[in-house]
Amino acid sequence: MSTLEVSPVETGHEAPSGNHAPAVSNDFSIQVATVNGSGSQTANTVLLRALFQMGIPVSGKNMFPSNIAGLPTWFTIRASKDGYVARRKEIDFLVAMNPETAREDVLKLESGAAVVYDEPLKLDQLRSDLHFYPVPFDKLVAPVCPEAKLRKLVRNMIYDGVVAWLLGIEMPEVHRALVKQFGKRKAKAADLNWGAAQAGFDWAGNTLTKTDPYRVERMDRNAGKIIIDGNSACALGAMFAGVTVVTWYPITPSSSLVESLIGYLKRFRHEPETGKATYAVVQAEDELSAVGMALSAGWAGARAMTSTSGPGISLMSEFVGLGYYAELPAVIFDIQRVGPSTGLPTRTSQGDLLTTALLSHGDTHHPIFFPGTAEECFSMAVEAFDFAERFQTPVFVLSDLDLGMNSWMTEPFPYPEKPLDRGKVLTEEDLNKLGSFARYRDVDGDGIGYRTLPGTHHAAAAYFTRGSGHNDKAQYTEREDDYRNNMDRLARKFETMRRYVPAPLLDRREGARVGLISIGSSGFAVAESSDQLWKEYGIATDCLRLRAYPFTEDLKAFVQGCERVYVVEQNRDAQLLGLMRLELEPELIAKLRSVRYYGGLPLDARTLTDEVVRQEMERA
Amino acid sequence: MSTTLNPPSTQKKTNRLGLEVLNYKGSKTTLCAGCGHNSISERIVECFYEMGVEPWQVAKLSGIGCSSKSPAYFLGQSHGFNGVHGRMPSIATGALLANRNLIGLGVTGDGDTASIGIGQFMHLLRRNLPMIYIIENNGVYGLTKGQFSATADLGSTLKTGAPNQLPPFDCCVLALQWGATFVARSFSGDKRQLQALLKAAIAHRGLSVIDVISPCVTFNDHEGSTKSYSYVQDHEEALHELEFVPYYSEIAVDIAEGGVQEVELHDGSRLRIRKLDRQYDPTSRMGALAALETAEAQGEVLTGLLYVNTAKPTLLDLLNLIEEPLSTLPENRVRPTRAVLEQVMEELT
């Protein structure tokens, strides 16, 4: 292990208050700084699960580089007795395993934080206002892991043991979490890791003196809950929506959605008698092809989807315009990362709002669902497939890296009770009764025509699908009236959607005159910030989390009821506010203010609170 | 409806399904008079009619360009999908994934396939998607008024006299190299050969690529063009004579006729390949590549069945799909039970 050259730094901080500090129970965040590819994921997940099993609300976030091995990565675990799961900016408890970042990691800490570190790094020389716990990892790992090549992986479990002792995490829970993590088939690996965790725990008990105030106490807030990442939740939603065709191209942070889906489909979607698959998954050559396959599969009657992130969305642009104009159903998951261009591939953002809402040339508008929790990743995935077929159009499900790849506690997902909605599809029997049909005629006044599927055994079933101008019988046309009628009908269809998209969620506080509007994963920080604004500044806020585009009438009513509204979003250009501007009247637009965060990390409540307070002060 | 299009009459000529040729026609062509593509459309109508293919089982798929407009002009009782430029392979793939019983009939051009769409074409080859892929190859962009495409031959000239300075992609060479299991070249003016090849392609299970030289009368039929009617007529070199014998035919076929090779296709139909003045084995991929290489050096347009492989699995075979279309599976076969969700939730606690 390389040693870090350190020199004492004048921090101006006072010495830590040590044993005199009042205990901080179940309200702190742990950050583990490691090198990616070093196998720390297991140790971090075990730590998270052990806290979860002790009934303490937790959330886990992985801040990782776009790299295979050797670059810095940080995993943060937040324990919050109040149930806050957004990122916490302040780190209370650092496990410094990466010599490259250790110095900076330590210098960034707030006074009074605790640091567990690899002894040779000599981090205690950097500051005098922290609680330092040096651990001789190499010395501890050798006896519990005779195989030298495994030591790099196993030594991570030693910090689990040390941290468990320092915080009071119950070791039987660590053991349970380990067994859960490795499963029955990898019992040997679990034993090896358990040995390391125990060694860390015992060593800490015999050697360390606890001086920091952080500790855990068993609670009972997690009974019946599960831990899942948003991408797996979307995958489950897709499977329970009855997805039949999945076409995709790998891209961070969306790949794990399809990979998780493949895992579930292999287990649960083969016919028991024949072993044959009731689904097809094809890894396409690029995103153009992936979305082309999904849209034409939707055309031919499949419940079809693709999943991607920003760069893929850009590539899909032309085909999605075809999907809008030729009216082809498909579900497109966009797990947003930081753009523009390649941007920060492993950082989170809400930067694809305008792009997806208006994707492709000409007048186009696409419906978007904004899941804001793991549960909504599941339920909205289910709903998106119904919606795509009901409205015969591409539907975006806009998640993000934070929601998609991080671990969230949630209630177990309820089984979808609503039968599949396959939309307006005419069968052979229908055609026998009708005699004929016009594909793009607005028979019901909702803007949605009737379609037939290729393979329908009837002489009148066929129609011609095209991205060129077409009349209501799907015939080629360049006539002005045909074109306008069709475009007006598409606009009518979009208006119909407004009544069927998921409605926003409203959280009211007595006496509030200020509103906070957000979408997606911002909701966690908004809820916490709303509490901070009230408790710390006496500012009462109503919170509205929008869950779909087009916006419902609730948005107007909410803005009308507020004196001013802060629109919270994770991009530079206030894209959500921009979309609202397209729909609201000027007197309502005048009430909108913008709060933006675009640093690539999950939004935290403090950043939000500070910014709202700043703008409120400016106003006063 | 079929009853209005097909009034009961014993006088009308019908195929084995009882359908008239009218049931296989499309709307009136809007392409130029004399366009090679129109001849190909006629062959499609004849072949699908004569083979007795159910029109509602066919999905017509195309990209953008003159060729890609043509699906409107045949098989009016088949669903058609005129997609985006160069992306017909992905449209075909999605449609056949959704419904494996569809007969995919792709019609594309040289710009659509060899220029903007070469990436998707290559990956379609690699996947051996079971479909018919007709390239209406005239070496020129028609709809944008006469620019070279990537199949234009080296030295071939535009109407202005400007020569093409870059070598062409030979779509048959690409198809042979990257995995198509039925590769043929033909000429829109060679009615008999094109008919036999089209019928054989219908009978084949796998990706059938038929590169049809189809002269553009408006922009590429002049002196100096290597894709003109007269040039192709003068330089066409047929590999063999083809006779297609459908599986339902009652005609007995002599087995041991000298100089005739017989290939049995997926549906039981047979392609009888009668030797002309050369030895050619269409089951040899290397032989096919060598023959094309030689022909190119000699300025010949080699036509006929270049290669056939009836054994290679298709993409749909590899996916281990159920027999019926995925598109119409009922809810109870695509939505797992409540117990499954409960099991997954339990694993995540």
PDB file of C-alpha atoms in Angstrom, chain B residues 160-276:
ATOM      1  CA  THR B 160     -23.327  15.526 -66.537  1.00  0.00           C
ATOM      2  CA  GLY B 161     -20.435  13.216 -67.427  1.00  0.00           C
ATOM      3  CA  ALA B 162     -18.845  13.443 -63.965  1.00  0.00           C
ATOM      4  CA  PRO B 163     -17.251  10.071 -63.157  1.00  0.00           C
ATOM      5  CA  ASN B 164     -17.617   8.208 -59.865  1.00  0.00           C
ATOM      6  CA  GLN B 165     -14.197   8.130 -58.237  1.00  0.00           C
ATOM      7  CA  LEU B 166     -14.893   5.741 -55.389  1.00  0.00           C
ATOM      8  CA  PRO B 167     -15.319   1.969 -55.589  1.00  0.00           C
ATOM      9  CA  PRO B 168     -18.788   0.512 -54.975  1.00  0.00           C
ATOM     10  CA  PHE B 169     -20.079  -1.585 -52.141  1.00  0.00           C
ATOM     11  CA  ASP B 170     -21.216  -4.877 -53.581  1.00  0.00           C
ATOM     12  CA  CYS B 171     -24.233  -5.716 -51.424  1.00  0.00           C
ATOM     13  CA  CYS B 172     -23.999  -9.382 -52.407  1.00  0.00           C
ATOM     14  CA  VAL B 173     -20.391  -9.556 -51.211  1.00  0.00           C
ATOM     15  CA  LEU B 174     -21.439  -7.955 -47.930  1.00  0.00           C
ATOM     16  CA  ALA B 175     -24.373 -10.326 -47.624  1.00  0.00           C
ATOM     17  CA  LEU B 176     -22.101 -13.326 -48.205  1.00  0.00           C
ATOM     18  CA  GLN B 177     -19.483 -12.143 -45.784  1.00  0.00           C
ATOM     19  CA  TRP B 178     -21.776 -11.202 -42.922  1.00  0.00           C
ATOM     20  CA  GLY B 179     -24.268 -14.014 -42.719  1.00  0.00           C
ATOM     21  CA  ALA B 180     -27.236 -13.919 -45.119  1.00  0.00           C
ATOM     22  CA  THR B 181     -28.365 -17.450 -45.942  1.00  0.00           C
ATOM     23  CA  PHE B 182     -29.818 -16.762 -49.383  1.00  0.00           C
ATOM     24  CA  VAL B 183     -27.926 -14.367 -51.632  1.00  0.00           C
ATOM     25  CA  ALA B 184     -28.889 -13.608 -55.208  1.00  0.00           C
ATOM     26  CA  ARG B 185     -28.372 -10.999 -57.855  1.00  0.00           C
ATOM     27  CA  SER B 186     -30.807 -10.396 -60.638  1.00  0.00           C
ATOM     28  CA  PHE B 187     -31.911  -7.838 -63.180  1.00  0.00           C
ATOM     29  CA  SER B 188     -35.297  -6.150 -63.234  1.00  0.00           C
ATOM     30  CA  GLY B 189     -35.487  -6.974 -66.932  1.00  0.00           C
ATOM     31  CA  ASP B 190     -34.967 -10.728 -66.380  1.00  0.00           C
ATOM     32  CA  LYS B 191     -38.504 -11.771 -65.597  1.00  0.00           C
ATOM     33  CA  ARG B 192     -37.978 -15.537 -65.474  1.00  0.00           C
ATOM     34  CA  GLN B 193     -34.920 -15.498 -63.250  1.00  0.00           C
ATOM     35  CA  LEU B 194     -36.336 -12.931 -60.858  1.00  0.00           C
ATOM     36  CA  GLN B 195     -39.543 -14.922 -60.503  1.00  0.00           C
ATOM     37  CA  ALA B 196     -37.678 -18.100 -59.633  1.00  0.00           C
ATOM     38  CA  LEU B 197     -35.469 -16.283 -57.142  1.00  0.00           C
ATOM     39  CA  LEU B 198     -38.387 -14.505 -55.472  1.00  0.00           C
ATOM     40  CA  LYS B 199     -40.359 -17.696 -55.089  1.00  0.00           C
ATOM     41  CA  ALA B 200     -37.332 -19.474 -53.690  1.00  0.00           C
ATOM     42  CA  ALA B 201     -36.810 -16.600 -51.266  1.00  0.00           C
ATOM     43  CA  ILE B 202     -40.438 -16.947 -50.106  1.00  0.00           C
ATOM     44  CA  ALA B 203     -39.791 -20.643 -49.507  1.00  0.00           C
ATOM     45  CA  HIS B 204     -36.487 -20.066 -47.701  1.00  0.00           C
ATOM     46  CA  ARG B 205     -36.289 -19.717 -43.917  1.00  0.00           C
ATOM     47  CA  GLY B 206     -33.556 -17.187 -43.213  1.00  0.00           C
ATOM     48  CA  LEU B 207     -32.431 -13.862 -44.549  1.00  0.00           C
ATOM     49  CA  SER B 208     -32.787 -13.728 -48.345  1.00  0.00           C
ATOM     50  CA  VAL B 209     -30.950 -10.847 -49.950  1.00  0.00           C
ATOM     51  CA  ILE B 210     -31.801 -10.243 -53.587  1.00  0.00           C
ATOM     52  CA  ASP B 211     -29.828  -7.439 -55.158  1.00  0.00           C
ATOM     53  CA  VAL B 212     -31.786  -6.508 -58.262  1.00  0.00           C
ATOM     54  CA  ILE B 213     -30.131  -4.197 -60.755  1.00  0.00           C
ATOM     55  CA  SER B 214     -33.044  -1.913 -61.528  1.00  0.00           C
ATOM     56  CA  PRO B 215     -32.162   0.895 -63.922  1.00  0.00           C
ATOM     57  CA  CYS B 216     -33.274   4.447 -63.241  1.00  0.00           C
ATOM     58  CA  VAL B 217     -34.635   5.684 -66.565  1.00  0.00           C
ATOM     59  CA  THR B 218     -34.519   9.312 -65.529  1.00  0.00           C
ATOM     60  CA  PHE B 219     -31.118   9.748 -63.887  1.00  0.00           C
ATOM     61  CA  ASN B 220     -28.927   6.768 -64.676  1.00  0.00           C
ATOM     62  CA  ASP B 221     -29.800   5.216 -68.033  1.00  0.00           C
ATOM     63  CA  HIS B 222     -27.349   7.101 -70.178  1.00  0.00           C
ATOM     64  CA  GLU B 223     -24.193   6.171 -72.053  1.00  0.00           C
ATOM     65  CA  GLY B 224     -21.387   5.831 -69.515  1.00  0.00           C
ATOM     66  CA  SER B 225     -23.579   4.504 -66.718  1.00  0.00           C
ATOM     67  CA  THR B 226     -22.941   0.925 -65.624  1.00  0.00           C
ATOM     68  CA  LYS B 227     -26.477   0.598 -64.241  1.00  0.00           C
ATOM     69  CA  SER B 228     -28.287   1.397 -67.510  1.00  0.00           C
ATOM     70  CA  TYR B 229     -30.588  -1.076 -69.267  1.00  0.00           C
ATOM     71  CA  SER B 230     -28.247  -1.467 -72.191  1.00  0.00           C
ATOM     72  CA  TYR B 231     -25.128  -1.885 -70.067  1.00  0.00           C
ATOM     73  CA  VAL B 232     -26.697  -4.571 -67.887  1.00  0.00           C
ATOM     74  CA  GLN B 233     -28.192  -6.358 -70.915  1.00  0.00           C
ATOM     75  CA  ASP B 234     -24.773  -6.401 -72.562  1.00  0.00           C
ATOM     76  CA  HIS B 235     -22.860  -7.486 -69.464  1.00  0.00           C
ATOM     77  CA  GLU B 236     -25.267  -9.809 -67.665  1.00  0.00           C
ATOM     78  CA  GLU B 237     -23.765 -13.226 -67.099  1.00  0.00           C
ATOM     79  CA  ALA B 238     -26.273 -15.721 -65.735  1.00  0.00           C
ATOM     80  CA  LEU B 239     -24.726 -18.376 -63.505  1.00  0.00           C
ATOM     81  CA  HIS B 240     -27.402 -20.938 -64.262  1.00  0.00           C
ATOM     82  CA  GLU B 241     -31.010 -21.470 -65.172  1.00  0.00           C
ATOM     83  CA  LEU B 242     -33.388 -21.665 -62.259  1.00  0.00           C
ATOM     84  CA  GLU B 243     -36.615 -23.553 -61.993  1.00  0.00           C
ATOM     85  CA  PHE B 244     -38.713 -23.264 -58.857  1.00  0.00           C
ATOM     86  CA  VAL B 245     -40.910 -26.227 -57.936  1.00  0.00           C
ATOM     87  CA  PRO B 246     -43.326 -25.342 -55.128  1.00  0.00           C
ATOM     88  CA  TYR B 247     -43.956 -27.868 -52.367  1.00  0.00           C
ATOM     89  CA  TYR B 248     -47.605 -28.199 -53.328  1.00  0.00           C
ATOM     90  CA  SER B 249     -46.827 -28.945 -56.974  1.00  0.00           C
ATOM     91  CA  GLU B 250     -48.020 -32.296 -58.221  1.00  0.00           C
ATOM     92  CA  ILE B 251     -45.514 -32.401 -61.051  1.00  0.00           C
ATOM     93  CA  ALA B 252     -43.024 -35.197 -60.582  1.00  0.00           C
ATOM     94  CA  VAL B 253     -39.440 -34.135 -61.003  1.00  0.00           C
ATOM     95  CA  ASP B 254     -36.752 -36.335 -62.483  1.00  0.00           C
ATOM     96  CA  ILE B 255     -34.173 -36.961 -59.885  1.00  0.00           C
ATOM     97  CA  ALA B 256     -31.044 -37.813 -61.806  1.00  0.00           C
ATOM     98  CA  GLU B 257     -31.032 -35.332 -64.626  1.00  0.00           C
ATOM     99  CA  GLY B 258     -27.503 -34.478 -65.635  1.00  0.00           C
ATOM    100  CA  GLY B 259     -26.255 -31.008 -64.849  1.00  0.00           C
ATOM    101  CA  VAL B 260     -29.104 -30.222 -62.490  1.00  0.00           C
ATOM    102  CA  GLN B 261     -28.549 -29.479 -58.830  1.00  0.00           C
ATOM    103  CA  GLU B 262     -31.565 -29.429 -56.567  1.00  0.00           C
ATOM    104  CA  VAL B 263     -31.891 -27.458 -53.343  1.00  0.00           C
ATOM    105  CA  GLU B 264     -34.706 -28.303 -50.973  1.00  0.00           C
ATOM    106  CA  LEU B 265     -36.002 -25.227 -49.210  1.00  0.00           C
ATOM    107  CA  HIS B 266     -37.569 -24.793 -45.786  1.00  0.00           C
ATOM    108  CA  ASP B 267     -41.205 -25.304 -46.818  1.00  0.00           C
ATOM    109  CA  GLY B 268     -40.428 -28.362 -48.951  1.00  0.00           C
ATOM    110  CA  SER B 269     -40.252 -26.462 -52.235  1.00  0.00           C
ATOM    111  CA  ARG B 270     -37.295 -27.169 -54.468  1.00  0.00           C
ATOM    112  CA  LEU B 271     -35.062 -24.991 -56.550  1.00  0.00           C
ATOM    113  CA  ARG B 272     -33.723 -26.797 -59.619  1.00  0.00           C
ATOM    114  CA  ILE B 273     -30.479 -25.251 -60.753  1.00  0.00           C
ATOM    115  CA  ARG B 274     -29.528 -26.117 -64.319  1.00  0.00           C
ATOM    116  CA  LYS B 275     -25.898 -25.665 -65.227  1.00  0.00           C
ATOM    117  CA  LEU B 276     -25.029 -23.362 -68.108  1.00  0.00           C
TER     118      LEU B 276
END
